[in-house]
Amino acid sequence: MKVLKVIHGYPMRYNAGSEVYSQMLCHALAEEHEVRVFTREEDPFAMDFAMRTERDELDARVLKYLVNVPRSKDRYRHVAVDQRFAEVLDVYQPHVVHVGHLNHLSTSLLTEAAAREIPIVYTLHDYWVMCPRGQFMQFFAEDPTELWAACDGQEHQKCAERCYARYFSGSPNERAQDVEMWSDWVARRMAHMREMVEHVDLFIAPSKYLYKRYRDEFGLSERKLEYLDYGFDLERLKGRVRVPDEPFTFGYIGTHIPAKGINHLIEAFGEVNASAQLRIWGRPRGQNTAALKAQAAALGGGAAERIEWLSEYRNEEIVEQVFNKVDAIVVPSVWVENSPLVIHEAIQAGVPVITADVGGMAEHIEHEVNGLLFRHRDPASLAAQMQRLALEPALAEQLGAHGFLHSESGDIPSMNTHVRDIEAIYKNVLELRDKAHLEKLDGPWRITFDTNPDTCNMRCIMCEEHSQLSDKQTQRRKAGKPRRIMSIDLIRQVLEDSRGTALREIIPSTMGEPLLYEHFDQILDMCEEFDVQLNLTTNGTFPKKGARAWAERIVPVTSDVKISWNGATKETQEKIMVGSNWERVLENVRTFIAVRDAHAAAGGNFCRVTFQLTFIEENLHELADIIKLAASLGVNRVKGHHLWVHFDGMEEQSMRRSPEAIRRWNEAVLNARKAAQTHKLPDGQTILLENIYLLDEEATTDIAPGGKCPFLGQEAWISAMGRFNPCCAPDEKRKSLGSFGNLYGRSITDIWNSDDYNRLVRSYRTRELCLGCNMRKPAEES
């Protein structure tokens, strides 16, 4: 397998946790796979966005692509970085892209992989996807005396005032303008991030804490989120031998930045009443390091002389260079960390950890079991726990001996096991990609024209527009908006543009009653003129002309008439399809089928008749009886789809709302299939069932894992106002898939072959709307 790792920095240039993990993973993957890395460097004397290659100095099997980004740290998008990434994709042609971080690179490089149908796995290391600064810490707290205040959640204006105020002009008279400008910047950034999330096949959260925050605060769907802790080379962490004859020694390893809380550690160490010492490892960071050393130098009681500053270590030598020289590791971070590598590594080496009682830090340390916890952001609480170990070295040894909380052996996850888990993820996203792959036609074989969405003679309870639970029509009237009615000239134009393509069917409005469209007769004439068939969905009332007259006009040019039908009894049918008259619609079906049969018997076109349902609680108990009724009437097919929940009052009608509801649905499916086998059509044929299939009990979130979209690259929808729509999802939902053009300004062929539409066809499988779509079928049913 060819893997492309994407990370904003790579050792030894950048040596923080996400970078170190990425390197370890690349080395392990390189045992059986080809691995390359797309990362950055910052060379102010070289051209921006120039790219070069070099080998990993520790493992020459790993090739690095280094793109130069020295001057644009706060931007989240760089077109030039996207271009360099596209070049790498085209040359290397990886099977999978595994992202670790996009800060300092470009968020939109994800679109390049998605456009090539390359699966994207994204390991979350912090909050950067949902927090523009990445750590939920504020530069400028509401209380100016509170340095690096914790942020309780992302809000556009708050981000502007608390973090991006460093870019304000400083003039009080201009503050409102600055707040507005940067609030808009943050809003655009966050909207863009949500768009980019749509391209990711799977996110990996290395801690349960991070998993929950992304799920609960950012709204990341659990179907795109998996918990998997980091993996480690356990051989590297063996053989710790404490250097003898030293006082009790605390250790800190990490970067010299405010988020890491080193200032709290120094303050706490100054309060420890013992002869302990403190060793601080890390790459010097200019004024940050100088300020920390000045703070340490000001400590009284000889504490300053007992702090030793050491350069950063090589991770592959962490036992010899660090753990042999400490009795405890302190992780004093003031930001709520995800799953610090050093905590894992110290536990494996037998070194106890003191850390804060929050987040991924506390997830791996149980107080007084394998370490000690202190109150987050509280130096006094930290000092008290440090004091305990300094005075009770035996306790430190006891805690260090316990091992990892989440395994029977006490070992942290091994890199070997981790790589197998990562490989399984890669294999799964590749399999889902292959199952979902679409072969696009040269043009739509069927086009739905939303001719008259505002005109209907019923108020079906599940209808997006006309349900009594919907206020859409009321709001349109209040706003003085006219009814939407498609120009017949637009339909003609589209049919003209589609000559010589795959088009063979058209559908007039499925929202609203199409027989109420004032130009419906002209549509029937155009079917003959352009040699296409009609595919009609109607509510069975056959308004204006009646069932017989409409049948005589419709049957000769129609492939299928789908009659909306939602009950086997008068009570159920009329309760769901408000405005329906049971006796009248039954008679209409009999009349229509009689005309259909006579026309076919005379050698004319055979028009299939279908009952089309929405599967809901209200009619589930009658599903088998609906099939029996349909068969007795000569209806050829019963088809349906699961409920799109448009309104708060409809959640309890969904048959996908819970595993228990799905179990009852599955029982109804089995009864329906039995009814189809035992109740034949008048000609002895078996009635066709469509979309009446068993669901997995996990189908509450994804009805058809790996199932293909039945519409993209095959069909098209055109709104009454001319907007091209890629599918039949509810209007507000399908807008999230993008804007592709308007038929009043572009031809159907132009839009169909556009880059935007083709990108959607190739990348739809990861989009939240598509993953939850009710219209997809399981692969085995397709």
CSV table of N, CA, C and O in Angstrom, one decimal, residues 8 14 39-51 66-75 78 80-81 84 103-105:
chain,number,residue,atom,x,y,z
A,8,HIS,N,2.0,19.0,9.8
A,8,HIS,CA,2.4,20.3,9.7
A,8,HIS,C,3.9,20.5,10.1
A,8,HIS,O,4.5,21.6,9.9
A,14,TYR,N,10.6,19.9,13.8
A,14,TYR,CA,9.5,20.1,14.7
A,14,TYR,C,9.4,18.8,15.5
A,14,TYR,O,9.2,17.7,14.9
A,39,THR,N,5.0,17.7,4.3
A,39,THR,CA,5.1,18.5,5.4
A,39,THR,C,5.7,19.9,5.1
A,39,THR,O,5.9,20.2,3.9
A,40,ARG,N,6.1,20.6,6.1
A,40,ARG,CA,6.5,22.0,5.8
A,40,ARG,C,7.9,22.3,6.4
A,40,ARG,O,8.4,21.6,7.3
A,41,GLU,N,8.5,23.3,5.9
A,41,GLU,CA,9.7,23.9,6.5
A,41,GLU,C,9.5,25.4,6.4
A,41,GLU,O,8.6,25.9,5.7
A,42,GLU,N,10.3,26.2,7.1
A,42,GLU,CA,10.2,27.6,7.1
A,42,GLU,C,11.6,28.2,6.8
A,42,GLU,O,12.4,28.5,7.8
A,43,ASP,N,11.9,28.4,5.6
A,43,ASP,CA,13.1,29.0,5.1
A,43,ASP,C,12.9,30.4,4.6
A,43,ASP,O,12.4,30.5,3.4
A,44,PRO,N,13.2,31.4,5.4
A,44,PRO,CA,12.8,32.8,4.9
A,44,PRO,C,13.7,33.3,3.7
A,44,PRO,O,13.4,34.3,3.1
A,45,PHE,N,14.7,32.5,3.4
A,45,PHE,CA,15.6,32.9,2.3
A,45,PHE,C,15.4,32.1,1.0
A,45,PHE,O,16.1,32.2,0.1
A,46,ALA,N,14.3,31.3,1.1
A,46,ALA,CA,13.9,30.6,-0.1
A,46,ALA,C,12.5,31.0,-0.6
A,46,ALA,O,11.8,31.7,0.2
A,47,MET,N,12.2,30.7,-1.8
A,47,MET,CA,10.9,31.1,-2.3
A,47,MET,C,9.7,30.5,-1.6
A,47,MET,O,9.8,29.3,-1.2
A,48,ASP,N,8.7,31.3,-1.3
A,48,ASP,CA,7.5,30.8,-0.7
A,48,ASP,C,6.9,29.6,-1.6
A,48,ASP,O,6.9,29.8,-2.8
A,49,PHE,N,6.6,28.5,-0.9
A,49,PHE,CA,5.9,27.4,-1.5
A,49,PHE,C,6.8,26.6,-2.4
A,49,PHE,O,6.3,25.7,-3.2
A,50,ALA,N,8.1,26.9,-2.4
A,50,ALA,CA,9.0,26.0,-3.1
A,50,ALA,C,9.0,24.6,-2.5
A,50,ALA,O,8.8,24.5,-1.2
A,51,MET,N,9.2,23.5,-3.2
A,51,MET,CA,9.1,22.2,-2.6
A,51,MET,C,10.4,21.4,-3.0
A,51,MET,O,10.8,21.5,-4.1
A,66,LEU,N,9.0,18.6,1.3
A,66,LEU,CA,9.0,19.8,2.2
A,66,LEU,C,8.6,21.0,1.4
A,66,LEU,O,9.2,21.4,0.4
A,67,VAL,N,7.4,21.6,1.8
A,67,VAL,CA,7.0,22.8,1.1
A,67,VAL,C,7.3,23.9,2.0
A,67,VAL,O,7.1,23.9,3.2
A,68,ASN,N,7.8,25.0,1.4
A,68,ASN,CA,8.3,26.1,2.2
A,68,ASN,C,7.2,27.1,2.5
A,68,ASN,O,6.6,27.7,1.6
A,69,VAL,N,6.9,27.3,3.8
A,69,VAL,CA,5.8,28.2,4.3
A,69,VAL,C,6.4,29.1,5.4
A,69,VAL,O,6.1,28.9,6.6
A,70,PRO,N,7.2,30.1,5.1
A,70,PRO,CA,7.8,30.8,6.1
A,70,PRO,C,7.1,32.1,6.6
A,70,PRO,O,7.5,32.7,7.6
A,71,ARG,N,6.1,32.5,5.9
A,71,ARG,CA,5.5,33.9,6.2
A,71,ARG,C,4.0,33.9,6.4
A,71,ARG,O,3.5,35.0,6.5
A,72,SER,N,3.4,32.8,6.4
A,72,SER,CA,1.9,32.9,6.4
A,72,SER,C,1.3,32.0,7.5
A,72,SER,O,0.4,31.2,7.3
A,73,LYS,N,1.7,32.2,8.8
A,73,LYS,CA,1.3,31.2,9.8
A,73,LYS,C,-0.2,31.3,10.2
A,73,LYS,O,-0.7,30.3,10.6
A,74,ASP,N,-0.8,32.4,10.1
A,74,ASP,CA,-2.2,32.5,10.5
A,74,ASP,C,-3.2,32.2,9.5
A,74,ASP,O,-4.4,32.1,9.7
A,75,ARG,N,-2.8,32.1,8.2
A,75,ARG,CA,-3.7,31.7,7.2
A,75,ARG,C,-4.0,30.2,7.2
A,75,ARG,O,-3.1,29.4,7.6
A,78,HIS,N,-3.8,27.9,1.5
A,78,HIS,CA,-2.8,28.4,0.6
A,78,HIS,C,-3.0,27.7,-0.7
A,78,HIS,O,-2.8,26.5,-0.8
A,80,ALA,N,-1.2,27.8,-3.3
A,80,ALA,CA,0.1,27.2,-3.7
A,80,ALA,C,0.4,25.9,-3.0
A,80,ALA,O,1.0,25.0,-3.6
A,81,VAL,N,0.1,25.8,-1.7
A,81,VAL,CA,0.3,24.5,-1.0
A,81,VAL,C,-0.6,23.5,-1.6
A,81,VAL,O,-0.2,22.3,-1.8
A,84,ARG,N,1.1,22.3,-4.7
A,84,ARG,CA,2.2,21.4,-4.5
A,84,ARG,C,1.7,20.0,-4.1
A,84,ARG,O,2.2,18.9,-4.5
A,103,ASN,N,-2.5,22.8,10.1
A,103,ASN,CA,-2.1,24.1,10.5
A,103,ASN,C,-0.7,24.4,9.8
A,103,ASN,O,0.1,23.5,9.7
A,104,HIS,N,-0.5,25.6,9.3
A,104,HIS,CA,0.7,26.0,8.6
A,104,HIS,C,0.8,25.4,7.2
A,104,HIS,O,1.7,25.7,6.4
A,105,LEU,N,-0.2,24.5,6.8
A,105,LEU,CA,-0.2,24.0,5.5
A,105,LEU,C,-1.4,24.6,4.7
A,105,LEU,O,-1.4,25.8,4.4
